[in-house]
PDB file of C-alpha atoms in Angstrom:
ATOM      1  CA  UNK V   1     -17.625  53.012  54.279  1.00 50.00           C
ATOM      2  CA  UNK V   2     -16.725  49.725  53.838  1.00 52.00           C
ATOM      3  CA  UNK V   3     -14.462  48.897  51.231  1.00 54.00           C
ATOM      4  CA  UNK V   4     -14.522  47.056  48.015  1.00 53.00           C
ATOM      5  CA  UNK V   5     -12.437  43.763  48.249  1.00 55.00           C
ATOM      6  CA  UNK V   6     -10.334  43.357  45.032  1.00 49.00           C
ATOM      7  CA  UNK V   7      -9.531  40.026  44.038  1.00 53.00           C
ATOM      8  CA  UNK V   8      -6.274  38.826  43.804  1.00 54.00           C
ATOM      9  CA  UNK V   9      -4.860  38.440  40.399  1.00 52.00           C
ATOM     10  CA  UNK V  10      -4.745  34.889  39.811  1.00 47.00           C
ATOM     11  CA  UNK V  11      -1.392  33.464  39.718  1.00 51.00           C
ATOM     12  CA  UNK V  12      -0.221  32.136  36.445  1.00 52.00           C
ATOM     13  CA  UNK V  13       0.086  28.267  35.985  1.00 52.00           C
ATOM     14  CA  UNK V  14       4.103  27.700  34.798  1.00 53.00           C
ATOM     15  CA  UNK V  15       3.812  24.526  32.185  1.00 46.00           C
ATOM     16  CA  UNK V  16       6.985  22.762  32.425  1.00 53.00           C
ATOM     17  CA  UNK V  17       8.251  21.335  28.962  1.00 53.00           C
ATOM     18  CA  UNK V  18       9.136  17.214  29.357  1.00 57.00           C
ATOM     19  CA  UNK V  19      12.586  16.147  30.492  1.00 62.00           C
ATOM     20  CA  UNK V  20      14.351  16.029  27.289  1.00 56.00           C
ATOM     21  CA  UNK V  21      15.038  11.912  27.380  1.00 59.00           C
ATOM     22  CA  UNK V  22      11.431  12.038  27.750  1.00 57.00           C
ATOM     23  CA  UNK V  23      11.360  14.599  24.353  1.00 51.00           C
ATOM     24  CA  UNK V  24      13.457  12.016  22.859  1.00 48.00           C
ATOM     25  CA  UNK V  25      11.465   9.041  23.783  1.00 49.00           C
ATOM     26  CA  UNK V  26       8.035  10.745  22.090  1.00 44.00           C
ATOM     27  CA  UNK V  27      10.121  12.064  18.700  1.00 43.00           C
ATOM     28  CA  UNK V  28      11.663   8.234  18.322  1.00 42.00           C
ATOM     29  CA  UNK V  29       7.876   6.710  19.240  1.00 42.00           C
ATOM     30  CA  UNK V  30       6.071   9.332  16.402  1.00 42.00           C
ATOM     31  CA  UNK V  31       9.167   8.109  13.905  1.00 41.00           C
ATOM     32  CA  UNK V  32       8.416   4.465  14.398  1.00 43.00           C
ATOM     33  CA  UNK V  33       4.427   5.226  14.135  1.00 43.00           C
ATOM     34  CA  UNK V  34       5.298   7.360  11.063  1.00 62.00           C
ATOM     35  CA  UNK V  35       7.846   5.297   9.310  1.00 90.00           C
ATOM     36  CA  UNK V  36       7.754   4.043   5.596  1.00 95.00           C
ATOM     37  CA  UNK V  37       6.903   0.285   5.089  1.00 98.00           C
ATOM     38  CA  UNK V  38       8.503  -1.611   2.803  1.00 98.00           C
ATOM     39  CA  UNK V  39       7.859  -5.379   0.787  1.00 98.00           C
ATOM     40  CA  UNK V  40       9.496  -7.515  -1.410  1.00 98.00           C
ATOM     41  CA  UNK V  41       7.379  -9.394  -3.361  1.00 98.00           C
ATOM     42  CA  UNK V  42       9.137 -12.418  -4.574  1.00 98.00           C
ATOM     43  CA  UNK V  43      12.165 -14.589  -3.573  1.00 97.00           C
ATOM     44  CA  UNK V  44      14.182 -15.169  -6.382  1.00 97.00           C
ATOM     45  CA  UNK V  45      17.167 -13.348  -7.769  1.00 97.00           C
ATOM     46  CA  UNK V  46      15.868 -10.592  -7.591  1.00 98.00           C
ATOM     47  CA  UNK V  47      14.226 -10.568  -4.486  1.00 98.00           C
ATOM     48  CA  UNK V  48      16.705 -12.314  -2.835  1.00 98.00           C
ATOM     49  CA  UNK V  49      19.602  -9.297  -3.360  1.00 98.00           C
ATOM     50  CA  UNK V  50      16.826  -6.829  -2.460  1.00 98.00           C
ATOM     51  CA  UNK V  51      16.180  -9.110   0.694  1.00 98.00           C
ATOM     52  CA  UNK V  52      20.451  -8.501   1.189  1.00 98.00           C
ATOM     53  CA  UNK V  53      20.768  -4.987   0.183  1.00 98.00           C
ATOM     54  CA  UNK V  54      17.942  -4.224   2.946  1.00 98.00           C
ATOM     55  CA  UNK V  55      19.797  -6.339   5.331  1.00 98.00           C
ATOM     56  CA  UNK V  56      23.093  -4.723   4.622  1.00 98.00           C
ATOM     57  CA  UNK V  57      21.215  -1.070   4.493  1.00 98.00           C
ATOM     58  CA  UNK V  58      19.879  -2.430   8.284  1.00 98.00           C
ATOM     59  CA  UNK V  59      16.086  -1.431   7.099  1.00 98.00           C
ATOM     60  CA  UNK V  60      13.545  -3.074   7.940  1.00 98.00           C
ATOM     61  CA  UNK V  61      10.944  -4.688   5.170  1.00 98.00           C
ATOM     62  CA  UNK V  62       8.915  -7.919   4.823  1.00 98.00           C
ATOM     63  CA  UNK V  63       9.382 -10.704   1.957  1.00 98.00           C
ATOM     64  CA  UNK V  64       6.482 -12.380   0.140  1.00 98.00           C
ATOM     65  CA  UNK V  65       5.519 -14.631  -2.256  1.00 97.00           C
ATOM     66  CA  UNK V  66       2.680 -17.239  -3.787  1.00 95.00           C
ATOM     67  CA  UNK V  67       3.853 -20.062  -1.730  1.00 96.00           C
ATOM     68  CA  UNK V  68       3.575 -18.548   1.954  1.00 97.00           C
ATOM     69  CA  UNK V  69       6.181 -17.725   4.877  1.00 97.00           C
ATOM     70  CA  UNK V  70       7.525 -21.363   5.327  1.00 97.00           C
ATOM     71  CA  UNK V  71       9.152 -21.105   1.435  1.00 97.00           C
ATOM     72  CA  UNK V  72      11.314 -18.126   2.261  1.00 98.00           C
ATOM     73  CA  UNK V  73      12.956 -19.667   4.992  1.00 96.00           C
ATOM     74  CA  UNK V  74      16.422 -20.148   2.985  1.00 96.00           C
ATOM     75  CA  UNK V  75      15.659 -16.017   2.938  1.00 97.00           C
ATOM     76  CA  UNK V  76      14.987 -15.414   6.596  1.00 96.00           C
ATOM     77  CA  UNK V  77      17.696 -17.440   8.088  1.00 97.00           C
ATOM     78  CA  UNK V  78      20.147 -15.144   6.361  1.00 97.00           C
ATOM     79  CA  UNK V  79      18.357 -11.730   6.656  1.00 97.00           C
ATOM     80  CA  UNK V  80      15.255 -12.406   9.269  1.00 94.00           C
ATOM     81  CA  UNK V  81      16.446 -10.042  11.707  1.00 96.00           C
ATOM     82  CA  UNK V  82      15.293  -7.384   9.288  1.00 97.00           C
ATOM     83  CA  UNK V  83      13.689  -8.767   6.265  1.00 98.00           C
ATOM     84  CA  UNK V  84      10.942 -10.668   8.090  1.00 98.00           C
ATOM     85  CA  UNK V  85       8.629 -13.703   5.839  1.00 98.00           C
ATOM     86  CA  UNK V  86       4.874 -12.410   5.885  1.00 98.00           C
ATOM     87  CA  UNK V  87       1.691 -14.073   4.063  1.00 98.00           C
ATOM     88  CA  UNK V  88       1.639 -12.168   0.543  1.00 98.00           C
ATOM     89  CA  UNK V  89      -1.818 -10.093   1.494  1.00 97.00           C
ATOM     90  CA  UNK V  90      -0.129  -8.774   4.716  1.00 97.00           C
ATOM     91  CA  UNK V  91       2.897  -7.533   2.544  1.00 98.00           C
ATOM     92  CA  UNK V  92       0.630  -5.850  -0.179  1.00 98.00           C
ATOM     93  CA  UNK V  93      -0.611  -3.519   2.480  1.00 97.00           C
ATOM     94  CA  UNK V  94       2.803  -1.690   3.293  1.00 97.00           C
ATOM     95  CA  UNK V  95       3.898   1.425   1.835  1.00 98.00           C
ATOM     96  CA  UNK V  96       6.152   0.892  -1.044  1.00 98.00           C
ATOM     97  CA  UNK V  97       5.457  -2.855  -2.821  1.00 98.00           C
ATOM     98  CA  UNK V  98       8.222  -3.974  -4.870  1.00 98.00           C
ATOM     99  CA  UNK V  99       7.680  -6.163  -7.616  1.00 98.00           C
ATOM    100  CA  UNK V 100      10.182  -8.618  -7.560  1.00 98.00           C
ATOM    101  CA  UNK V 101       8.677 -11.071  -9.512  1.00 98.00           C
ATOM    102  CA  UNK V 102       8.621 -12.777 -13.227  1.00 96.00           C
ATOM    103  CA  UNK V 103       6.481  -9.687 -15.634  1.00 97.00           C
ATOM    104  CA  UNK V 104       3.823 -12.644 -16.360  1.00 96.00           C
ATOM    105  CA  UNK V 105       3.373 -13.087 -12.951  1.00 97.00           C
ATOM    106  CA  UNK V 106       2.357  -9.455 -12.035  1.00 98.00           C
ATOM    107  CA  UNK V 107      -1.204  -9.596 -13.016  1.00 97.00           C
ATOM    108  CA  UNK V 108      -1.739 -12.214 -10.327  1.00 97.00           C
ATOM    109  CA  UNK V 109      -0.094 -10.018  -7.739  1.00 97.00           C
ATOM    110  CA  UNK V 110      -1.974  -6.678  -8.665  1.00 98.00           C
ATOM    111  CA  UNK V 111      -5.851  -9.084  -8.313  1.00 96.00           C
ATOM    112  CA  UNK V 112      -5.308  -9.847  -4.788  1.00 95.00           C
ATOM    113  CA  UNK V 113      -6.336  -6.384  -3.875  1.00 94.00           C
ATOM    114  CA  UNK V 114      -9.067  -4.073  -5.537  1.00 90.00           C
ATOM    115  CA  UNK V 115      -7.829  -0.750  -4.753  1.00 90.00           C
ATOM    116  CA  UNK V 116      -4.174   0.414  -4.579  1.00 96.00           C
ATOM    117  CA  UNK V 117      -4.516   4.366  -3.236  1.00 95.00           C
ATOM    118  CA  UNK V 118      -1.859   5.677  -1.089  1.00 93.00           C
ATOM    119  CA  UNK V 119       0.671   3.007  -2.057  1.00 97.00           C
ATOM    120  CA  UNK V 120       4.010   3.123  -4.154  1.00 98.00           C
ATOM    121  CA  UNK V 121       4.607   0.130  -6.358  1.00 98.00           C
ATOM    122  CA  UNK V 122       8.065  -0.283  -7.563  1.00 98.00           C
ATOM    123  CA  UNK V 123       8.368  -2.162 -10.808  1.00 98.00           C
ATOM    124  CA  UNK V 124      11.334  -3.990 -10.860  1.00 98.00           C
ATOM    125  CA  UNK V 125      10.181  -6.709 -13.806  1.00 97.00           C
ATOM    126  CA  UNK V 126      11.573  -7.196 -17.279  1.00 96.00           C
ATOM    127  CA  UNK V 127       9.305  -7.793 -20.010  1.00 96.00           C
ATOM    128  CA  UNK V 128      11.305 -11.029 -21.740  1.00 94.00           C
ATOM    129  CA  UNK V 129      10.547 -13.256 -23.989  1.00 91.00           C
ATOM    130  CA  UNK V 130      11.658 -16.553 -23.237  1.00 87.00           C
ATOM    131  CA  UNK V 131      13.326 -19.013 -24.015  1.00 88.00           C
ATOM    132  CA  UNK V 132      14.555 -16.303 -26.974  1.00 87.00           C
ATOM    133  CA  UNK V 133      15.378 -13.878 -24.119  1.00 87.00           C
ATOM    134  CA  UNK V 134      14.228 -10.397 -26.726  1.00 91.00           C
ATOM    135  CA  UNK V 135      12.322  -8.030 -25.417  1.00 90.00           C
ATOM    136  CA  UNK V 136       8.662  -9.004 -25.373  1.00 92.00           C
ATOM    137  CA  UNK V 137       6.647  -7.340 -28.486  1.00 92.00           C
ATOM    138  CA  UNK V 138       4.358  -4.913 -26.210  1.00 94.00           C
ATOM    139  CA  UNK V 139       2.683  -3.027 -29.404  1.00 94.00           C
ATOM    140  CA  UNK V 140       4.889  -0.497 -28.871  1.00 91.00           C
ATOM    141  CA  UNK V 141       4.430   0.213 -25.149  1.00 94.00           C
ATOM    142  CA  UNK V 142       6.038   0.432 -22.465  1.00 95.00           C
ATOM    143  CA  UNK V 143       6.209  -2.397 -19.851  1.00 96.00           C
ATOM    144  CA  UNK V 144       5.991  -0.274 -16.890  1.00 96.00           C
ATOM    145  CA  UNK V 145       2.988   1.607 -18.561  1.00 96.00           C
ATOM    146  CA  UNK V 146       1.263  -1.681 -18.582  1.00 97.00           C
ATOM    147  CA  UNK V 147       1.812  -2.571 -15.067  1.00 98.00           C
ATOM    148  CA  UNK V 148       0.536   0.774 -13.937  1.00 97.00           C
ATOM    149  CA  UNK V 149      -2.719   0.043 -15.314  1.00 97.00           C
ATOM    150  CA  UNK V 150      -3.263  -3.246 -13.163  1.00 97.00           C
ATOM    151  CA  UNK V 151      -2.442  -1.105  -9.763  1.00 98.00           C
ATOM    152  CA  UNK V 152      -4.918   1.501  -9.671  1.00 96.00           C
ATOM    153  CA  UNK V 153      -4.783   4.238  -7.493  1.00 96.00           C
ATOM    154  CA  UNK V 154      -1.202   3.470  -7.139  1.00 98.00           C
ATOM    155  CA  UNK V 155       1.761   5.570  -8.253  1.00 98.00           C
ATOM    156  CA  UNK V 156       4.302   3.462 -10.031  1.00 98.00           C
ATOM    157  CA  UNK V 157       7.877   3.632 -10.096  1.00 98.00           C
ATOM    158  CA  UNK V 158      10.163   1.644 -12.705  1.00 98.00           C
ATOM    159  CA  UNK V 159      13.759   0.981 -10.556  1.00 98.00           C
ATOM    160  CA  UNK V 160      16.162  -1.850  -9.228  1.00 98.00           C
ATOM    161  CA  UNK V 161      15.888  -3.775 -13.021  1.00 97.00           C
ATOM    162  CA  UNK V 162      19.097  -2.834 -14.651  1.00 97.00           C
ATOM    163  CA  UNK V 163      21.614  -4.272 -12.470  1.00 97.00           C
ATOM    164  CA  UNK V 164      22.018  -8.452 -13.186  1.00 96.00           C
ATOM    165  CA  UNK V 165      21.117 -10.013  -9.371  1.00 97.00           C
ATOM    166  CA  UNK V 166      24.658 -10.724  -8.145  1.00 97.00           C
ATOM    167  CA  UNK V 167      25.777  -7.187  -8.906  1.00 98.00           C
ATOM    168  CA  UNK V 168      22.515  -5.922  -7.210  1.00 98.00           C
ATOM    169  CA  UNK V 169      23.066  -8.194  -4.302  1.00 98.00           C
ATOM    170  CA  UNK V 170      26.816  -6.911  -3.793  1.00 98.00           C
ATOM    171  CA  UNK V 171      28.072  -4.136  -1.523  1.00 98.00           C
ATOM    172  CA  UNK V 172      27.362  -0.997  -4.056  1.00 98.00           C
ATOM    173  CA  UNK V 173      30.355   1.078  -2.176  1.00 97.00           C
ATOM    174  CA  UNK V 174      33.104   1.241  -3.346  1.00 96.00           C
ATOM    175  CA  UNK V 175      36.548   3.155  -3.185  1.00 94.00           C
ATOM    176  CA  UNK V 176      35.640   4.716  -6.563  1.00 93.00           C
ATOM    177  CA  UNK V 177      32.090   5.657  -5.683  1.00 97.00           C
ATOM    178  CA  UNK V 178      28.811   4.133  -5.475  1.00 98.00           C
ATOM    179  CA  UNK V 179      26.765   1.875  -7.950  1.00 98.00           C
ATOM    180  CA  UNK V 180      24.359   3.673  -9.964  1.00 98.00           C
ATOM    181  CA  UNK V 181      20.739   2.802  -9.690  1.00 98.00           C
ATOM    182  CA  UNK V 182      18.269   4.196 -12.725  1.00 98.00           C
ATOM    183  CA  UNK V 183      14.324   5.006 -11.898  1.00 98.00           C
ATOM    184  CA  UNK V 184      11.950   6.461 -13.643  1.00 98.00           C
ATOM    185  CA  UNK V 185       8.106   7.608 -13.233  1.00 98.00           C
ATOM    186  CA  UNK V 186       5.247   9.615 -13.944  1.00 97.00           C
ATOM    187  CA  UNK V 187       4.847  10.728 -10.097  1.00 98.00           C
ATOM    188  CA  UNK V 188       7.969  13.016  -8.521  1.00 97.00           C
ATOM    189  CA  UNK V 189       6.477  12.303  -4.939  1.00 97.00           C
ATOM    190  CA  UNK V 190       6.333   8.631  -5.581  1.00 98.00           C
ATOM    191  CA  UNK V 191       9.629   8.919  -7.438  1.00 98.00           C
ATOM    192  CA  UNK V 192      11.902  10.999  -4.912  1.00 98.00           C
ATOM    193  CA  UNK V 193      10.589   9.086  -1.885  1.00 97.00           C
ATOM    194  CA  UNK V 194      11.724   5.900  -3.934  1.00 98.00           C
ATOM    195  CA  UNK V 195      15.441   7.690  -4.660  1.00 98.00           C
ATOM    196  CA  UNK V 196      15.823   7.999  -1.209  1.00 98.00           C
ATOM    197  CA  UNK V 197      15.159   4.185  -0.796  1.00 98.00           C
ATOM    198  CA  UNK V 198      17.760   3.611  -2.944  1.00 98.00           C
ATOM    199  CA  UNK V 199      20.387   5.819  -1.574  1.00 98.00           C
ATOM    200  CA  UNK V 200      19.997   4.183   1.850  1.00 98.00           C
ATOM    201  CA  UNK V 201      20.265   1.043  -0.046  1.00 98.00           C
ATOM    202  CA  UNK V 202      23.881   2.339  -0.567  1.00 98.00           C
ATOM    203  CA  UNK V 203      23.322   3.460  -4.192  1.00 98.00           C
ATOM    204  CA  UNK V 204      23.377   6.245  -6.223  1.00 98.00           C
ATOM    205  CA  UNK V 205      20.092   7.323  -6.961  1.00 98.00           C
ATOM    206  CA  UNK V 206      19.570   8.111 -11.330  1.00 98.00           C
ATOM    207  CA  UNK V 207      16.103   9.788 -12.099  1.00 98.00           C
ATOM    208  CA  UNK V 208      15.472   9.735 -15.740  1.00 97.00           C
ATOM    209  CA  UNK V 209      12.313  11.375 -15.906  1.00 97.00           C
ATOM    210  CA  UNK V 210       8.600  10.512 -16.588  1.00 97.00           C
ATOM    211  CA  UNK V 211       8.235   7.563 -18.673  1.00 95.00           C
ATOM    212  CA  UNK V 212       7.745   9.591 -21.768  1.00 93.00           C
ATOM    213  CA  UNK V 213      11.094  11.647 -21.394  1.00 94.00           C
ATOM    214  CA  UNK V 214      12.908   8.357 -20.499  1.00 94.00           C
ATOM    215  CA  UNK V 215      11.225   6.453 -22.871  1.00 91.00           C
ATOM    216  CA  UNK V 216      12.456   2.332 -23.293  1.00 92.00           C
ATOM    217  CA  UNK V 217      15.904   3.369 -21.831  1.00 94.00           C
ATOM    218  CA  UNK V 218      15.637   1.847 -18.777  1.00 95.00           C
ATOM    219  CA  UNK V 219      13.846  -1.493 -20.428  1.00 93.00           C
ATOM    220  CA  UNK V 220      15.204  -4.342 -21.211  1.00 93.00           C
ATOM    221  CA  UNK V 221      17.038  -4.813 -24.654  1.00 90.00           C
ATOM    222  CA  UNK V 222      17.605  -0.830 -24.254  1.00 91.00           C
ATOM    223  CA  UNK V 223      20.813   0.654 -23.523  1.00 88.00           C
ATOM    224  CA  UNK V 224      21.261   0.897 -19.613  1.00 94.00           C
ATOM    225  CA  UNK V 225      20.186  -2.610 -18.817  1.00 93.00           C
ATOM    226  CA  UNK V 226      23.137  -4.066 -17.060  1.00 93.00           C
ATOM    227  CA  UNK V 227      25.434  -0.804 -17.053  1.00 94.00           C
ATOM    228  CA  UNK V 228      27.454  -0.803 -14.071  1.00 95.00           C
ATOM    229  CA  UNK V 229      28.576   2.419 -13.600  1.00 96.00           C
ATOM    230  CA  UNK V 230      30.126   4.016 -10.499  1.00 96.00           C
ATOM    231  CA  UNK V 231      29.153   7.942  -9.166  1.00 96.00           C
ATOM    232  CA  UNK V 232      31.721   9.801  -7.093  1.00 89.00           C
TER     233      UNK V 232
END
C-alpha cells in the first residue's frame, strides 16, 4: 500500500528587529514629524525676549508680524538659527500662537483665519489704557476672556505678561533658583502643554487656575504684574 506523503511542517519565518542606530534613526524621524510648533507673533519687546528666551532655550519657533519677513531682520540676525522670520499666515498655522502683540491689535490677528481648532493661543497682551497707562475699563471682564472669544475653536492660555521685557528677555537661572512665570486657563491640556513651554524656556512654571479661580490676578494693574520672584 502506498503510503500517504505528509507534508513537511513549514519552517517558521524569523523577523529580525532593525539594527538599533536604525531604531534610533525612525524614533528621532517620528519626534521631528510629531513635534510641537511654535510662533511669535510680533517683534517688539515682547516678542523680541520671547524671540531670545527661545534662542537661549535652543527651540525652534518662527517670528511674525503685519509688516512681513524683511522687518524682523534686526530679530533674525541675532536668533535666525532658531527663531526663523515667516509671512504672518504661515506662522498662524503652527501649534501654539503667541500673542505678542499690542491688546488693540489682536482682533486683526485673530480675522486672518476663520477657524482656530486644534491650536493653543497664548495670550501674552495687557489690556492698557494709554497714554494714562490704567487698566483698560473692560465692563468688568476679563481681558483674556475677551480674546478667547475672537479665536474660536482655540484653547487659550493667559502667560509670559507679568514679567517687564528686559527681565523676560534675561537668563531666568539663577544661583537662587529660577524666575517664576504665572499662566492661567480654562483648558488643563492647553494649559500643562504650555507649562512645559515655559519650563524649557528656563522658568518656573506658576498655574493659577481657570480664569475664574485666578480671577484679574494675573492682569495688569493686579498684584503679580511685574513680581519677580525666584523658585528653588
Amino acid at each position: 500500500m502506498a503510503r500517504t506523503a505528509i507534508p513537511r511542517r513549514a519552517r517558521r519565518r524569523r523577523v529580525h528587529s532593525p539594527p538599533r542606530q536604525l531604531r534610533l534613526k525612525i524614533s528621532a524621524y517620528q519626534r521631528r514629524t510629531t513635534m510641537t510648533t511654535y510662533a511669535i507673533i510680533g517683534s517688539g519687546a515682547i516678542g523680541s525676549a520671547l524671540a531670545e528666551r527661545f534662542h537661549a532655550a535652543g527651540i525652534d519657533a518662527v517670528i511674525a508680524n503685519t509688516r512681513g519677513p524683511a522687518s524682523l531682520q534686526t530679530i533674525t540676525d541675532k536668533f535666525g538659527s532658531t527663531v526663523k522670520a515667516v509671512e504672518l499666515e504661515q506662522a498662524l498655522q503652527s501649534d501654539v500662537v503667541i500673542l505678542a502683540v499690542p491688546y488693540d491689535a489682536v482682533p486683526q490677528v485673530a480675522k486672518r483665519r476663520s477657524a482656530w481648532g486644534g491650536r493653543t493661543i497664548v495670550d501674552a497682551t495687557n489690556a492698557i489704557d494709554f497714554p494714562a497707562f490704567k487698566p483698560r475699563d473692560l465692563g468688568g471682564r476679563l481681558s483674556s476672556e475677551i480674546v478667547a472669544e475672537l479665536f474660536p475653536g482655540a484653547e487659550l492660555v493667559k502667560a509670559f505678561n507679568t514679567l517687564p521685557a528686559a527681565v523676560l528677555a534675561a537668563d531666568p537661572v539663577k544661583e537662587s533658583g529660577r524666575r517664576v512665570l504665572f499662566l492661567s486657563g480654562n483648558f488643563p491640556e492647553a494649559s500643562k502643554k504650555v507649562a512645559d513651554l515655559i519650563a524649557r524656556l528656563g522658568f518656573a512654571p506658576s498655574y493659577l487656575g481657570s480664569f475664574k479661580d485666578s480671577g484679574s490676578l494675573q492682569h495688569f494693574g493686579q498684584a503679580l504684574v511685574a513680581l519677580n520672584l525666584l523658585k528653588d
